[in-house]
mmCIF file with all atom_site columns, C-alpha atoms in Angstrom:
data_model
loop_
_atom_site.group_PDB
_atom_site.id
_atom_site.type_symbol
_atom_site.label_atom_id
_atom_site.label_alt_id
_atom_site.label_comp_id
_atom_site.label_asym_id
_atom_site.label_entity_id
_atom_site.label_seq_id
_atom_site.pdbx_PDB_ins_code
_atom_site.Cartn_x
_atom_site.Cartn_y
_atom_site.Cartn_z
_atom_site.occupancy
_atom_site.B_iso_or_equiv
_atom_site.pdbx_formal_charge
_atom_site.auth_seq_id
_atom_site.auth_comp_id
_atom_site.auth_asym_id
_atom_site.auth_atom_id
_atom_site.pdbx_PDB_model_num
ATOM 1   C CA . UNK A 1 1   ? -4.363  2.168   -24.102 1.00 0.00 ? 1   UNK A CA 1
ATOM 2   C CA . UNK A 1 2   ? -2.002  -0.469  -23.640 1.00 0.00 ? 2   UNK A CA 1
ATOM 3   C CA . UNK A 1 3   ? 0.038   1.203   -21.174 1.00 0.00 ? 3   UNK A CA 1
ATOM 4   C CA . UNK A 1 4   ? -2.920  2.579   -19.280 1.00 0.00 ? 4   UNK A CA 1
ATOM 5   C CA . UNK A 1 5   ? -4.014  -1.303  -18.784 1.00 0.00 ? 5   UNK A CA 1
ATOM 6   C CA . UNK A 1 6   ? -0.567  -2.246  -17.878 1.00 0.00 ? 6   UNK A CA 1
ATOM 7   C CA . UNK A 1 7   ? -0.615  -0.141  -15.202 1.00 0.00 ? 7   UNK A CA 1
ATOM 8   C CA . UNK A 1 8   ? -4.167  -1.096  -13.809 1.00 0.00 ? 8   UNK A CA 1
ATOM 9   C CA . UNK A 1 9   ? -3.084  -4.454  -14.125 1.00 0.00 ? 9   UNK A CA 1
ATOM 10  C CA . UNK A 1 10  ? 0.652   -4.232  -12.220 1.00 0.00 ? 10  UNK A CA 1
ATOM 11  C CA . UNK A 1 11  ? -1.289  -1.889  -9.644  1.00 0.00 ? 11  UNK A CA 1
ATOM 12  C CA . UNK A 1 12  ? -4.337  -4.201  -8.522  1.00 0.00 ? 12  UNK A CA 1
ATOM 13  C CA . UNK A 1 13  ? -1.622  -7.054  -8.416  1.00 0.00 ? 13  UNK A CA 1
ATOM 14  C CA . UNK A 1 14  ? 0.455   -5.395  -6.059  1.00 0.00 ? 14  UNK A CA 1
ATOM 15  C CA . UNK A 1 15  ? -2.983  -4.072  -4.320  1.00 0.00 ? 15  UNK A CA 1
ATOM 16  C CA . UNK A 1 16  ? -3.577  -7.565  -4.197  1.00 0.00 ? 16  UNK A CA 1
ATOM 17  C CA . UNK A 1 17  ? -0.730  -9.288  -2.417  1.00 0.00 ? 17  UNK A CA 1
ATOM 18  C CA . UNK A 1 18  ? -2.307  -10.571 1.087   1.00 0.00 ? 18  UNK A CA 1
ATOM 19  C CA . UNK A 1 19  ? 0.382   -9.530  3.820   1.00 0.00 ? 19  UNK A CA 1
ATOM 20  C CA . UNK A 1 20  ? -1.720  -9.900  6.642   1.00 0.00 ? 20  UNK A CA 1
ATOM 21  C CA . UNK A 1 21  ? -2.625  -13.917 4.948   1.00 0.00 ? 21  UNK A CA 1
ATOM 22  C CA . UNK A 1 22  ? 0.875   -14.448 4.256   1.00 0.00 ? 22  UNK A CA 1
ATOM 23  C CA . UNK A 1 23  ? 1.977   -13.198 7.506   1.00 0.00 ? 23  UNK A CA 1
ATOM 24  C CA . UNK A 1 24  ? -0.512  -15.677 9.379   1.00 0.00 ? 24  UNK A CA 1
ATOM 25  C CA . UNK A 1 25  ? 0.652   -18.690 7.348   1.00 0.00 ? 25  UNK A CA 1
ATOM 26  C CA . UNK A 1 26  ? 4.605   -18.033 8.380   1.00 0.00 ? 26  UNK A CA 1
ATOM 27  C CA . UNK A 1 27  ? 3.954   -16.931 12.176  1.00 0.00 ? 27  UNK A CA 1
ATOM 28  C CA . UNK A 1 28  ? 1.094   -19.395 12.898  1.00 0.00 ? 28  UNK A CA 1
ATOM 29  C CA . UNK A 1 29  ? 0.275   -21.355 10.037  1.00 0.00 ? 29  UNK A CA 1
ATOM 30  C CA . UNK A 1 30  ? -3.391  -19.810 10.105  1.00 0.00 ? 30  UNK A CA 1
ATOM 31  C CA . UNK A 1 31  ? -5.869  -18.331 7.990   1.00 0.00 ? 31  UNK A CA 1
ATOM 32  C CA . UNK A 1 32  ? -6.343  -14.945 9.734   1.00 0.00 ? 32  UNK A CA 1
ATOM 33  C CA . UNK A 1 33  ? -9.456  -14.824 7.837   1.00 0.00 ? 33  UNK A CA 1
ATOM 34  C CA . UNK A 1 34  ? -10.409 -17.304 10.404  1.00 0.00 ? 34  UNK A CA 1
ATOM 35  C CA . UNK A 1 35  ? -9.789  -15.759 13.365  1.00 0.00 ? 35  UNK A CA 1
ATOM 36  C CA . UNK A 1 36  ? -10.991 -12.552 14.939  1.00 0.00 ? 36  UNK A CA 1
ATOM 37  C CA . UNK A 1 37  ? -12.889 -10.431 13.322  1.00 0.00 ? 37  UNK A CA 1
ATOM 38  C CA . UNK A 1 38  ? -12.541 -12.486 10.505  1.00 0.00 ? 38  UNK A CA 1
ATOM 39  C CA . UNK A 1 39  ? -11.003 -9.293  8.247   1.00 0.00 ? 39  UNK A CA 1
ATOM 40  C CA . UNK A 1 40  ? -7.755  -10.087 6.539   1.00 0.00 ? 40  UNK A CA 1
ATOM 41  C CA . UNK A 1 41  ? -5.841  -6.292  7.594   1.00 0.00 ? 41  UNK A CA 1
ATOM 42  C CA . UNK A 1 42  ? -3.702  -4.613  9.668   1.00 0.00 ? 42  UNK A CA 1
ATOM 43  C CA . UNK A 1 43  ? -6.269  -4.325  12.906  1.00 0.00 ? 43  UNK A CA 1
ATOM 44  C CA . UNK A 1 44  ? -7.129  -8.129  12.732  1.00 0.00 ? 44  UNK A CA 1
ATOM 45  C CA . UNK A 1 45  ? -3.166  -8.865  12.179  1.00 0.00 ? 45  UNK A CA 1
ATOM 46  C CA . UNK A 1 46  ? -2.599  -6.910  15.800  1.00 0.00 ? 46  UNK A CA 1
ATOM 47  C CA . UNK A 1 47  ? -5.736  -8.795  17.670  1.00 0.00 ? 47  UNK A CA 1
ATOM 48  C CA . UNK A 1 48  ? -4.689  -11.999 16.683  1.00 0.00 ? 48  UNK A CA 1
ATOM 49  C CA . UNK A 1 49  ? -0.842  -12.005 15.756  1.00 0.00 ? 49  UNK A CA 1
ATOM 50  C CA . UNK A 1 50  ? 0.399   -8.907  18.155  1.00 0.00 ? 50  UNK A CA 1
ATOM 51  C CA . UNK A 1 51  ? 2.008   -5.544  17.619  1.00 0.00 ? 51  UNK A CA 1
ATOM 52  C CA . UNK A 1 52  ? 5.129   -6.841  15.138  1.00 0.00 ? 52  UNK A CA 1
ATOM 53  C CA . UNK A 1 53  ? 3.344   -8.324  13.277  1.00 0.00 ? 53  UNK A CA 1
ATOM 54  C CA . UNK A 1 54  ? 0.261   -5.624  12.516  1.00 0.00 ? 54  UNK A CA 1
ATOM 55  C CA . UNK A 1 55  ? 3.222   -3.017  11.975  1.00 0.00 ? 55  UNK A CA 1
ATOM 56  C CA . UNK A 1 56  ? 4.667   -5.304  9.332   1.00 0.00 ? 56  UNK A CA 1
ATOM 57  C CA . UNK A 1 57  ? 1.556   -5.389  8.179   1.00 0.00 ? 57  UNK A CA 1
ATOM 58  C CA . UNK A 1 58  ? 0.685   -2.170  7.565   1.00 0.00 ? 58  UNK A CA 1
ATOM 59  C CA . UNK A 1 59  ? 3.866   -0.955  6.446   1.00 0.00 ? 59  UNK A CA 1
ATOM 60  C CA . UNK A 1 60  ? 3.533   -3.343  3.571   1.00 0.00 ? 60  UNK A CA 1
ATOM 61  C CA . UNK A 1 61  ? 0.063   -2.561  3.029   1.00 0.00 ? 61  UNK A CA 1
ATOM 62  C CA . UNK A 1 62  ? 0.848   1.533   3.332   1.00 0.00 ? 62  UNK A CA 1
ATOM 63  C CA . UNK A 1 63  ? 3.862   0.835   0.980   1.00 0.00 ? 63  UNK A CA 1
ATOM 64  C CA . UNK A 1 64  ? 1.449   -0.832  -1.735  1.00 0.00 ? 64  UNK A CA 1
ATOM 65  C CA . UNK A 1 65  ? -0.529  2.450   -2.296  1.00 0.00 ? 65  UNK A CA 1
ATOM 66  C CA . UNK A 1 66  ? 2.885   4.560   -2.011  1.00 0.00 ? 66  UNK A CA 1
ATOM 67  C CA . UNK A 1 67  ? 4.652   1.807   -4.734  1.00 0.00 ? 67  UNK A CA 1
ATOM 68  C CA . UNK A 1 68  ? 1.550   2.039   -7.426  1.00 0.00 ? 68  UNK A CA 1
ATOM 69  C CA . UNK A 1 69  ? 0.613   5.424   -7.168  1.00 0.00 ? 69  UNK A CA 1
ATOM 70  C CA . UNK A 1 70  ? 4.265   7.110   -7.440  1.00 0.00 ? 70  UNK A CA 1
ATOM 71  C CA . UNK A 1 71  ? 6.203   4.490   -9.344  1.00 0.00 ? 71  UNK A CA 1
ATOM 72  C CA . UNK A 1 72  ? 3.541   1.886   -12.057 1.00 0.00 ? 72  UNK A CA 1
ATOM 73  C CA . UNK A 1 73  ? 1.882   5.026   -12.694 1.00 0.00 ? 73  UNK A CA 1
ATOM 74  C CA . UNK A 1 74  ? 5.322   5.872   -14.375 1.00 0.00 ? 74  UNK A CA 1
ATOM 75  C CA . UNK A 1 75  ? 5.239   3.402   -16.555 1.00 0.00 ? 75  UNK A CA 1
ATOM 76  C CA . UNK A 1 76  ? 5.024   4.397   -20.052 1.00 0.00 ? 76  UNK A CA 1
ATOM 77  C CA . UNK A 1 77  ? 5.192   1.423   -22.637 1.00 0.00 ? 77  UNK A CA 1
ATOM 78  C CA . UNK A 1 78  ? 4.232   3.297   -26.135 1.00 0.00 ? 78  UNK A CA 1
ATOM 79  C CA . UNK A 1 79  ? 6.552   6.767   -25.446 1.00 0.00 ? 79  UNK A CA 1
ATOM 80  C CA . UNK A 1 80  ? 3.169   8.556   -25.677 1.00 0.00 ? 80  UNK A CA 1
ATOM 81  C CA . UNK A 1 81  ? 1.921   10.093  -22.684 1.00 0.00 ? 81  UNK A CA 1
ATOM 82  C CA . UNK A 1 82  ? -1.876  9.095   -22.225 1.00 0.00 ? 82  UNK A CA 1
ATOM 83  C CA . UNK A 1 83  ? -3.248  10.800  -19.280 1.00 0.00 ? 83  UNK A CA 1
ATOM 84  C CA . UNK A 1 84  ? -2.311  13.625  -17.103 1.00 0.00 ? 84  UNK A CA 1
ATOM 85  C CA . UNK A 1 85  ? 0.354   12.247  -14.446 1.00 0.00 ? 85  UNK A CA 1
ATOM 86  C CA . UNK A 1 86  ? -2.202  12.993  -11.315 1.00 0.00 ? 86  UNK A CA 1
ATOM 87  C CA . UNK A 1 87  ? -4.745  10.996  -12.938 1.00 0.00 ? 87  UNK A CA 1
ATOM 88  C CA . UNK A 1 88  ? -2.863  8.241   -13.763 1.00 0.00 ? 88  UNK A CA 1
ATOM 89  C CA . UNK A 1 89  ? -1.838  8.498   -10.354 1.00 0.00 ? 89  UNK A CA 1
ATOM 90  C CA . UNK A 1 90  ? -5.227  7.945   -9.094  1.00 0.00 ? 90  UNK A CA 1
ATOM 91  C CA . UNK A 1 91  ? -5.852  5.238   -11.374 1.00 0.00 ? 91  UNK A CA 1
ATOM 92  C CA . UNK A 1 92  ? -2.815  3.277   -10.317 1.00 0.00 ? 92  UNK A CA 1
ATOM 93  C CA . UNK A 1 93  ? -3.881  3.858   -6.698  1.00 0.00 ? 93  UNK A CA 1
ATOM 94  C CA . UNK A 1 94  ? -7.286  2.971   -6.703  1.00 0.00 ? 94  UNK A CA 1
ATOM 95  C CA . UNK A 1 95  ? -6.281  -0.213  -8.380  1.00 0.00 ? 95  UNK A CA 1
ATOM 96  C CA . UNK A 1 96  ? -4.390  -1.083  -5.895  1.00 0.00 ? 96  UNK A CA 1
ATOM 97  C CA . UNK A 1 97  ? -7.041  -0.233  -3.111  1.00 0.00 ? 97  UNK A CA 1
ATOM 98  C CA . UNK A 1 98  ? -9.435  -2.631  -5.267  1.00 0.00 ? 98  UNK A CA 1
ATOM 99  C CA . UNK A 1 99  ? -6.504  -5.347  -5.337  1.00 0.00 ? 99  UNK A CA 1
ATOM 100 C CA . UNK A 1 100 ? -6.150  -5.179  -1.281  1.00 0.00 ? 100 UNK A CA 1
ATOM 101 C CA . UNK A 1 101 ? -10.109 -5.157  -0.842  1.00 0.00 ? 101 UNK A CA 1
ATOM 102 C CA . UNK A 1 102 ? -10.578 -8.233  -3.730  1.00 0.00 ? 102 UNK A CA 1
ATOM 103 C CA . UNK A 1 103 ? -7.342  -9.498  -3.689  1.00 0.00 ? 103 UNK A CA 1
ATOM 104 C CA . UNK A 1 104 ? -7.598  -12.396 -6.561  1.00 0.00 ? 104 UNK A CA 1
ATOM 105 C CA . UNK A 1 105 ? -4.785  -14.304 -4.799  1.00 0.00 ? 105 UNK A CA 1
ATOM 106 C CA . UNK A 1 106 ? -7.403  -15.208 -1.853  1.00 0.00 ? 106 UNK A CA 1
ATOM 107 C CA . UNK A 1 107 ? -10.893 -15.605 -3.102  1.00 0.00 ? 107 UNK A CA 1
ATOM 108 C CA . UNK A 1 108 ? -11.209 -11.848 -3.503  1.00 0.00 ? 108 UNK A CA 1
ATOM 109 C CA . UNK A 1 109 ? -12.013 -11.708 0.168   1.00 0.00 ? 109 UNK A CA 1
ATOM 110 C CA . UNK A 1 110 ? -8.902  -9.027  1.400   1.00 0.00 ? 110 UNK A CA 1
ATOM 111 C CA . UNK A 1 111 ? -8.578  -6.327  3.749   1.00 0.00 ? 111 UNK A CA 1
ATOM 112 C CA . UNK A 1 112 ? -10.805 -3.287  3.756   1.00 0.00 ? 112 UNK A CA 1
ATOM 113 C CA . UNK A 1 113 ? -8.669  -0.562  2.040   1.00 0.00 ? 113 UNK A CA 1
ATOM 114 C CA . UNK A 1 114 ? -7.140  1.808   4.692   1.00 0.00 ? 114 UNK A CA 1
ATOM 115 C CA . UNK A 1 115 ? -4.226  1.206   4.727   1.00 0.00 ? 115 UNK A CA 1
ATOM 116 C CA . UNK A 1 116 ? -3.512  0.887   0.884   1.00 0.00 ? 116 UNK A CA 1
ATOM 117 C CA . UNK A 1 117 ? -5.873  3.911   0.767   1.00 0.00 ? 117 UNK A CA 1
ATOM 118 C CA . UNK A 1 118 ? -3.553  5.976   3.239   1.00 0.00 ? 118 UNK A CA 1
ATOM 119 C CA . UNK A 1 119 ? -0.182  5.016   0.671   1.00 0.00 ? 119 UNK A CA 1
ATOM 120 C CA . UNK A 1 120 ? -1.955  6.443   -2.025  1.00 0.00 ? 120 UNK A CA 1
ATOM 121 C CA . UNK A 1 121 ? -3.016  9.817   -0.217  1.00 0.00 ? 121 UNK A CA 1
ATOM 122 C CA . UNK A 1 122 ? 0.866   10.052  1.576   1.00 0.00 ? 122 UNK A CA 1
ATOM 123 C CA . UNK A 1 123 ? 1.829   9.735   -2.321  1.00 0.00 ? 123 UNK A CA 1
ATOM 124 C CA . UNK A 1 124 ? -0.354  12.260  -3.501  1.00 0.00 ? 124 UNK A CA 1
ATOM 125 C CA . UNK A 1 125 ? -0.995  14.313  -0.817  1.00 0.00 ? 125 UNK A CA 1
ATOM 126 C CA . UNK A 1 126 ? 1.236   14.341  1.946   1.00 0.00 ? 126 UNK A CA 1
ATOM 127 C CA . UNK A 1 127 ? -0.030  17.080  4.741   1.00 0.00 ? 127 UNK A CA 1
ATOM 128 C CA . UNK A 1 128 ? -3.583  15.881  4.384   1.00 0.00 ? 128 UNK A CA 1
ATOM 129 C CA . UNK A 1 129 ? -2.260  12.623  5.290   1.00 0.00 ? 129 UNK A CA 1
ATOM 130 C CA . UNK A 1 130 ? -0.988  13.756  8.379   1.00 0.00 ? 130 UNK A CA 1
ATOM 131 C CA . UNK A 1 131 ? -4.183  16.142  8.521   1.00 0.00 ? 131 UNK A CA 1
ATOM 132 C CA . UNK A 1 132 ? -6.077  12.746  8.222   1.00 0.00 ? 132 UNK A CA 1
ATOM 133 C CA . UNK A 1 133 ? -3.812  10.488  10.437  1.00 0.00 ? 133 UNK A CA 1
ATOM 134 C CA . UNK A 1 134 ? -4.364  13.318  13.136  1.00 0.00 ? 134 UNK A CA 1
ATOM 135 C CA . UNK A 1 135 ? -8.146  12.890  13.043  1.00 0.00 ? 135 UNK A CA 1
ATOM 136 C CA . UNK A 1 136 ? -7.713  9.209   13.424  1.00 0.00 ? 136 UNK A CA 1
ATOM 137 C CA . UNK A 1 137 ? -5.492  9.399   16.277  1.00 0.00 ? 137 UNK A CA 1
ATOM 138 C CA . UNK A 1 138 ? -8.076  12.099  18.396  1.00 0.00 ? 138 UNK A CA 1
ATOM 139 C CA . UNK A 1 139 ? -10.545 9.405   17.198  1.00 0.00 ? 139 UNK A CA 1
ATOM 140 C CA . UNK A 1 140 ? -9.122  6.733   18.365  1.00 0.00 ? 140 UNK A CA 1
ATOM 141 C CA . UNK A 1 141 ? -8.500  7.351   21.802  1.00 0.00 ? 141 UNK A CA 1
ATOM 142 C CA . UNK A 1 142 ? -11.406 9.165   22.302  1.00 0.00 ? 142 UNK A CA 1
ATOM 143 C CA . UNK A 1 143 ? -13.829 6.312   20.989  1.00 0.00 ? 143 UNK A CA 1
ATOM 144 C CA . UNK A 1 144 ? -11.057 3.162   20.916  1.00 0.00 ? 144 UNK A CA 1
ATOM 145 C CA . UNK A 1 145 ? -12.850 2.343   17.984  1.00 0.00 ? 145 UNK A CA 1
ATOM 146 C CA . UNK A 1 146 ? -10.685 1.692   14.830  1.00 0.00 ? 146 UNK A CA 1
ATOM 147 C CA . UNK A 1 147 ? -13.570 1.292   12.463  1.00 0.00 ? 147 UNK A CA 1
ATOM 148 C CA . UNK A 1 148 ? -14.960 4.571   13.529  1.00 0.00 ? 148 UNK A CA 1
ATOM 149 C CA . UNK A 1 149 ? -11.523 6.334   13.297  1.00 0.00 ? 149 UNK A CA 1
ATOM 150 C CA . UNK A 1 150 ? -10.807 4.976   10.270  1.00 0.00 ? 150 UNK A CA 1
ATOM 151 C CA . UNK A 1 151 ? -14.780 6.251   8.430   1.00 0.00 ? 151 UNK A CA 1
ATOM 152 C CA . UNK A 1 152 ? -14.213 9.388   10.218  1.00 0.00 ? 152 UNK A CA 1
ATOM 153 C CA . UNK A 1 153 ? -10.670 10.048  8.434   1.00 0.00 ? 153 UNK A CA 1
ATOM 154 C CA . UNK A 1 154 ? -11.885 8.863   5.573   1.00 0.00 ? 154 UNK A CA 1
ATOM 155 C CA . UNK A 1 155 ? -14.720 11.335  5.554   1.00 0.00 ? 155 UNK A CA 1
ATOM 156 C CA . UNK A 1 156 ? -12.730 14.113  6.662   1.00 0.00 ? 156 UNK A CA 1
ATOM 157 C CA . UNK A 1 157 ? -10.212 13.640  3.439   1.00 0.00 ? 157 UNK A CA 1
ATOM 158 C CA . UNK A 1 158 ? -12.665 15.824  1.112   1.00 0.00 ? 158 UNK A CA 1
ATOM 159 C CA . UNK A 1 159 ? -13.013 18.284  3.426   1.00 0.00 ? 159 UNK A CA 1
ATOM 160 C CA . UNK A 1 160 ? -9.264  18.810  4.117   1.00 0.00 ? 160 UNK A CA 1
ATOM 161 C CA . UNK A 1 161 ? -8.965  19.323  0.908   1.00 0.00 ? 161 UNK A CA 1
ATOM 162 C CA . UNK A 1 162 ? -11.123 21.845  0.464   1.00 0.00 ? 162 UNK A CA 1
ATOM 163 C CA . UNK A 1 163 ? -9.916  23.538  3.714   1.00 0.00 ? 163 UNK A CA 1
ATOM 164 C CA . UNK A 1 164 ? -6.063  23.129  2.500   1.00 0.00 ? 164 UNK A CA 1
ATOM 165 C CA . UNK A 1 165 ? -7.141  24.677  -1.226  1.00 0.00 ? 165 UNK A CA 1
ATOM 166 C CA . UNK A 1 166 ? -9.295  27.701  0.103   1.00 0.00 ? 166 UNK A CA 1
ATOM 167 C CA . UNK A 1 167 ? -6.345  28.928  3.043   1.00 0.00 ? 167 UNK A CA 1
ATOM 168 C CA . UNK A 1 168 ? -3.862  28.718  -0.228  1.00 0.00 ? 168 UNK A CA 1
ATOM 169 C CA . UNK A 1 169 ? -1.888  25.687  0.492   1.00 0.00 ? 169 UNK A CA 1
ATOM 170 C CA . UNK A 1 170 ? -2.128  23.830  -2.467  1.00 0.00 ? 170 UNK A CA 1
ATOM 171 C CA . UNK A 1 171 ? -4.045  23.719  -5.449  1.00 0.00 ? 171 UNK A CA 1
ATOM 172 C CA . UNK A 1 172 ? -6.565  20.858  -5.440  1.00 0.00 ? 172 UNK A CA 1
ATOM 173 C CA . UNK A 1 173 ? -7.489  18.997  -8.722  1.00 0.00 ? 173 UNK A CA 1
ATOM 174 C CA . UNK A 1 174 ? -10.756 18.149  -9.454  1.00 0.00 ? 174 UNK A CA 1
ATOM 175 C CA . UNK A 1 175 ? -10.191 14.295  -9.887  1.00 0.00 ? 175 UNK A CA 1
ATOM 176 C CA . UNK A 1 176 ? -8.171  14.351  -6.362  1.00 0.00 ? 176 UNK A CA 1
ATOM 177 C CA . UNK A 1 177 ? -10.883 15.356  -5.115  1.00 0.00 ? 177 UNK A CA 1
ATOM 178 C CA . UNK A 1 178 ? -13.872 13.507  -6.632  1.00 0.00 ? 178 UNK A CA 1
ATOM 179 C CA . UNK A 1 179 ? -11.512 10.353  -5.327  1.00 0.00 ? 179 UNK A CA 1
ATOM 180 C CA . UNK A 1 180 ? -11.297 12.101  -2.010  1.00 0.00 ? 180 UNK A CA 1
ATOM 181 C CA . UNK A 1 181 ? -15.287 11.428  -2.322  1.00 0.00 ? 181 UNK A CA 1
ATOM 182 C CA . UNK A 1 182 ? -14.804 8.150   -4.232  1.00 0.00 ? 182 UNK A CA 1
ATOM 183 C CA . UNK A 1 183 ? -12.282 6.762   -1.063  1.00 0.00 ? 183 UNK A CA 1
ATOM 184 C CA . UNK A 1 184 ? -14.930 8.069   1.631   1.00 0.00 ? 184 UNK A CA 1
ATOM 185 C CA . UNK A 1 185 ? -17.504 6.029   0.091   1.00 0.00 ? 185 UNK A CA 1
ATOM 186 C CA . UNK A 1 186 ? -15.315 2.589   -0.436  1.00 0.00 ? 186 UNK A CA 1
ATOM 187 C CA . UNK A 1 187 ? -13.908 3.058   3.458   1.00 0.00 ? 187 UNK A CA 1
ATOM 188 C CA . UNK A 1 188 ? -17.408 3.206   4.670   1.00 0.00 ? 188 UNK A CA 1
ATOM 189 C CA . UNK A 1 189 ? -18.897 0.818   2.338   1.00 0.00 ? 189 UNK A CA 1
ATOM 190 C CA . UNK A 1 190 ? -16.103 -1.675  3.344   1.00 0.00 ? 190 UNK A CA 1
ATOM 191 C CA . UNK A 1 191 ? -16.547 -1.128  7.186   1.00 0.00 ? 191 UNK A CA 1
ATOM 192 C CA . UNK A 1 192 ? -20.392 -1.872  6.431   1.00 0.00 ? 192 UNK A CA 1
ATOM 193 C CA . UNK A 1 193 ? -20.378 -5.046  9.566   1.00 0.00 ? 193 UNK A CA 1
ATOM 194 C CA . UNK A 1 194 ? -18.795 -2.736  11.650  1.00 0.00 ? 194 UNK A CA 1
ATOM 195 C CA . UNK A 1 195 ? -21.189 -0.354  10.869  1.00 0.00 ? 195 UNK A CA 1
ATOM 196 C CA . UNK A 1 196 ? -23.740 -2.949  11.855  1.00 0.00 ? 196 UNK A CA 1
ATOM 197 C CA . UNK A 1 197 ? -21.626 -4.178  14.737  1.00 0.00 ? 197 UNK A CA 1
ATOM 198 C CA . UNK A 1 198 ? -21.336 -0.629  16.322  1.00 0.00 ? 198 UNK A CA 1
ATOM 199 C CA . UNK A 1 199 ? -25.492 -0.035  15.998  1.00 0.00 ? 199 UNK A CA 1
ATOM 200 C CA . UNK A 1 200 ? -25.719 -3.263  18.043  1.00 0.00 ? 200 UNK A CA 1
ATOM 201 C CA . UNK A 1 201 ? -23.425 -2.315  20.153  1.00 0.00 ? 201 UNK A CA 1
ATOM 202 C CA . UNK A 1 202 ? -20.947 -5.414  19.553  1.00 0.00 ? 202 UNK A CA 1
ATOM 203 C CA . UNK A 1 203 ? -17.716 -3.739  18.025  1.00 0.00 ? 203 UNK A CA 1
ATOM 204 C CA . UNK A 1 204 ? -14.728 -4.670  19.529  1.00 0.00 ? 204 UNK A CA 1
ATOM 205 C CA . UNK A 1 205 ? -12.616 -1.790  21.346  1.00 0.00 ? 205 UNK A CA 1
ATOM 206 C CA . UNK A 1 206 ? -9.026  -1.508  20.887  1.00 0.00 ? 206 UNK A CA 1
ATOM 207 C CA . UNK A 1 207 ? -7.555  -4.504  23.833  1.00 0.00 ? 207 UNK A CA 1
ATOM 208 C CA . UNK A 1 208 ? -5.371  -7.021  24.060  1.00 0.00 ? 208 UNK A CA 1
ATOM 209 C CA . UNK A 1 209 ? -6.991  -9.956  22.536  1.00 0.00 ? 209 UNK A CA 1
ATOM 210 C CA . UNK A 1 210 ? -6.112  -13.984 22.695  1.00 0.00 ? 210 UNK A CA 1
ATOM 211 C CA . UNK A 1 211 ? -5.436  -15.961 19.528  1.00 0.00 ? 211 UNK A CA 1
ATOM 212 C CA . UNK A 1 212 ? -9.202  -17.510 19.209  1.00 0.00 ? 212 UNK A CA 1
ATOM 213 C CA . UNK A 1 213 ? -11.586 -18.631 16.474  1.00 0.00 ? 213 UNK A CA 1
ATOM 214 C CA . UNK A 1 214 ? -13.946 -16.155 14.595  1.00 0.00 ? 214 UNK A CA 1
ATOM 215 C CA . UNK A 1 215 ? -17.025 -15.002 15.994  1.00 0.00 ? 215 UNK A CA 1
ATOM 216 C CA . UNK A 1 216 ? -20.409 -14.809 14.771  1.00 0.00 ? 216 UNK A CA 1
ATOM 217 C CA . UNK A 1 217 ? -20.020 -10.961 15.172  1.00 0.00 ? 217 UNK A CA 1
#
C-alpha cells in the first residue's frame, strides 16, 4: 500500500509541474493563464509565446506521462509486487494527467490533459499513438480546430484499440481499455468551454496570434 501511494504521489507531482506557467514567467514574465485563451497548455503556449516555446512545452508535458507511466510505476519500496505492472502503469499515468489538469503548484487550475495523456498512451501503447496522432493531424487541417482534433483523438483511442486487438496486433487488457474510455471522457470533459465556444461559433482557429489579454471567450 505504501508503495502504491508513493507512486500516485511522485506521479501527480510530476503531472503537476506547470511548464507552460513556468515557461511564461522566464520568456515574458506573465501568467499565461492570463492571456489567450486563458488555458495554461501547449496550444495557449504557441498563441501567445510562439512555436519554441509551445514545442518546449509539449515535449515536457509529453515527457511527464512517458516519465510516470514507464519509470515511478517501477518503483517498488516493500520488495512485494502489489499490482500487475500495466495497471500500475495506468495508475501512475493517470496521476499524472490529474497533476497537469489540477496542478497543486498553481491553484489547481493547469492544462487540459493531452499532452500528458498522449506520454502515457506512447508509453503504453505506442502504434495507437501514432494511430491517434494521425487522426489529429487529418483533423486538424481539415477543421484547424485543436480542441476538436484533440476530442476526436481522444475518442478514437477505444476504438483503435479494439480495431488493433481484433486484426491480431496486440492483445488489449481490459483496464487499458476501460482508461482508453476513462481518457475520452476527461479530454472532453476538460475541453467543456471549447465545447461551448465551438456551438457559438467563437473557437479560435489555428493563426498567428499577438501577445494580448484574455478574452471573455
Amino acid at each position: 500500500m505504501l508503495t502504491l501511494i508513493v507512486i500516485v504521489l511522485l506521479s501527480y507531482l510530476v503531472g503537476s509541474i506547470p511548464t507552460s506557467i513556468i515557461v511564461g514567467k522566464i520568456l515574458r514574465g506573465i501568467d499565461i493563464r492570463e492571456y489567450g485563451s486563458g488555458n495554461a497548455g501547449a496550444t495557449n503556449t504557441f498563441r501567445v509565446l510562439g512555436w519554441k516555446a509551445g514545442v518546449f512545452v509539449i515535449a515536457v508535458d509529453i515527457g511527464k506521462g512517458v516519465f510516470a507511466t514507464l519509470v515511478i510505476s517501477k518503483l517498488n519500496l516493500t520488495g512485494v509486487p502489489l499490482l500487475a505492472s500495466t495497471l500500475l502503469q495506468i495508475i501512475a499515468g493517470v496521476s499524472a494527467v490529474c497533476g497537469h489538469i489540477w496542478t497543486v503548484f498553481a491553484g489547481f487550475r493547469g492544462g487540459k490533459g493531452v499532452s500528458t495523456a498522449a506520454g502515457m498512451i506512447i508509453a503504453l501503447y505506442p502504434i495507437a499513438f501514432l494511430i491517434c496522432i494521425a487522426i489529429f493531424t487529418i483533423v486538424l487541417f481539415t477543421t484547424r480546430y485543436v480542441s476538436v482534433s484533440s476530442m476526436i483523438a481522444a475518442v478514437s483511442l477505444p476504438i483503435v484499440f479494439v480495431v488493433l486487438q481484433q486484426i491480431g496486433h496486440q492483445p488489449v487488457s481490459s483496464p487499458l481499455l476501460v482508461l482508453s474510455l476513462i481518457m475520452a471522457g476527461l479530454i472532453i470533459f476538460t475541453h467543456r468551454a471549447n465545447i461551448r465556444r465551438l456551438l457559438n461559433g467563437t473557437e479560435n482557429r489555428i493563426r498567428r496570434l499577438r501577445l494580448g489579454r484574455r478574452s471573455d471567450k
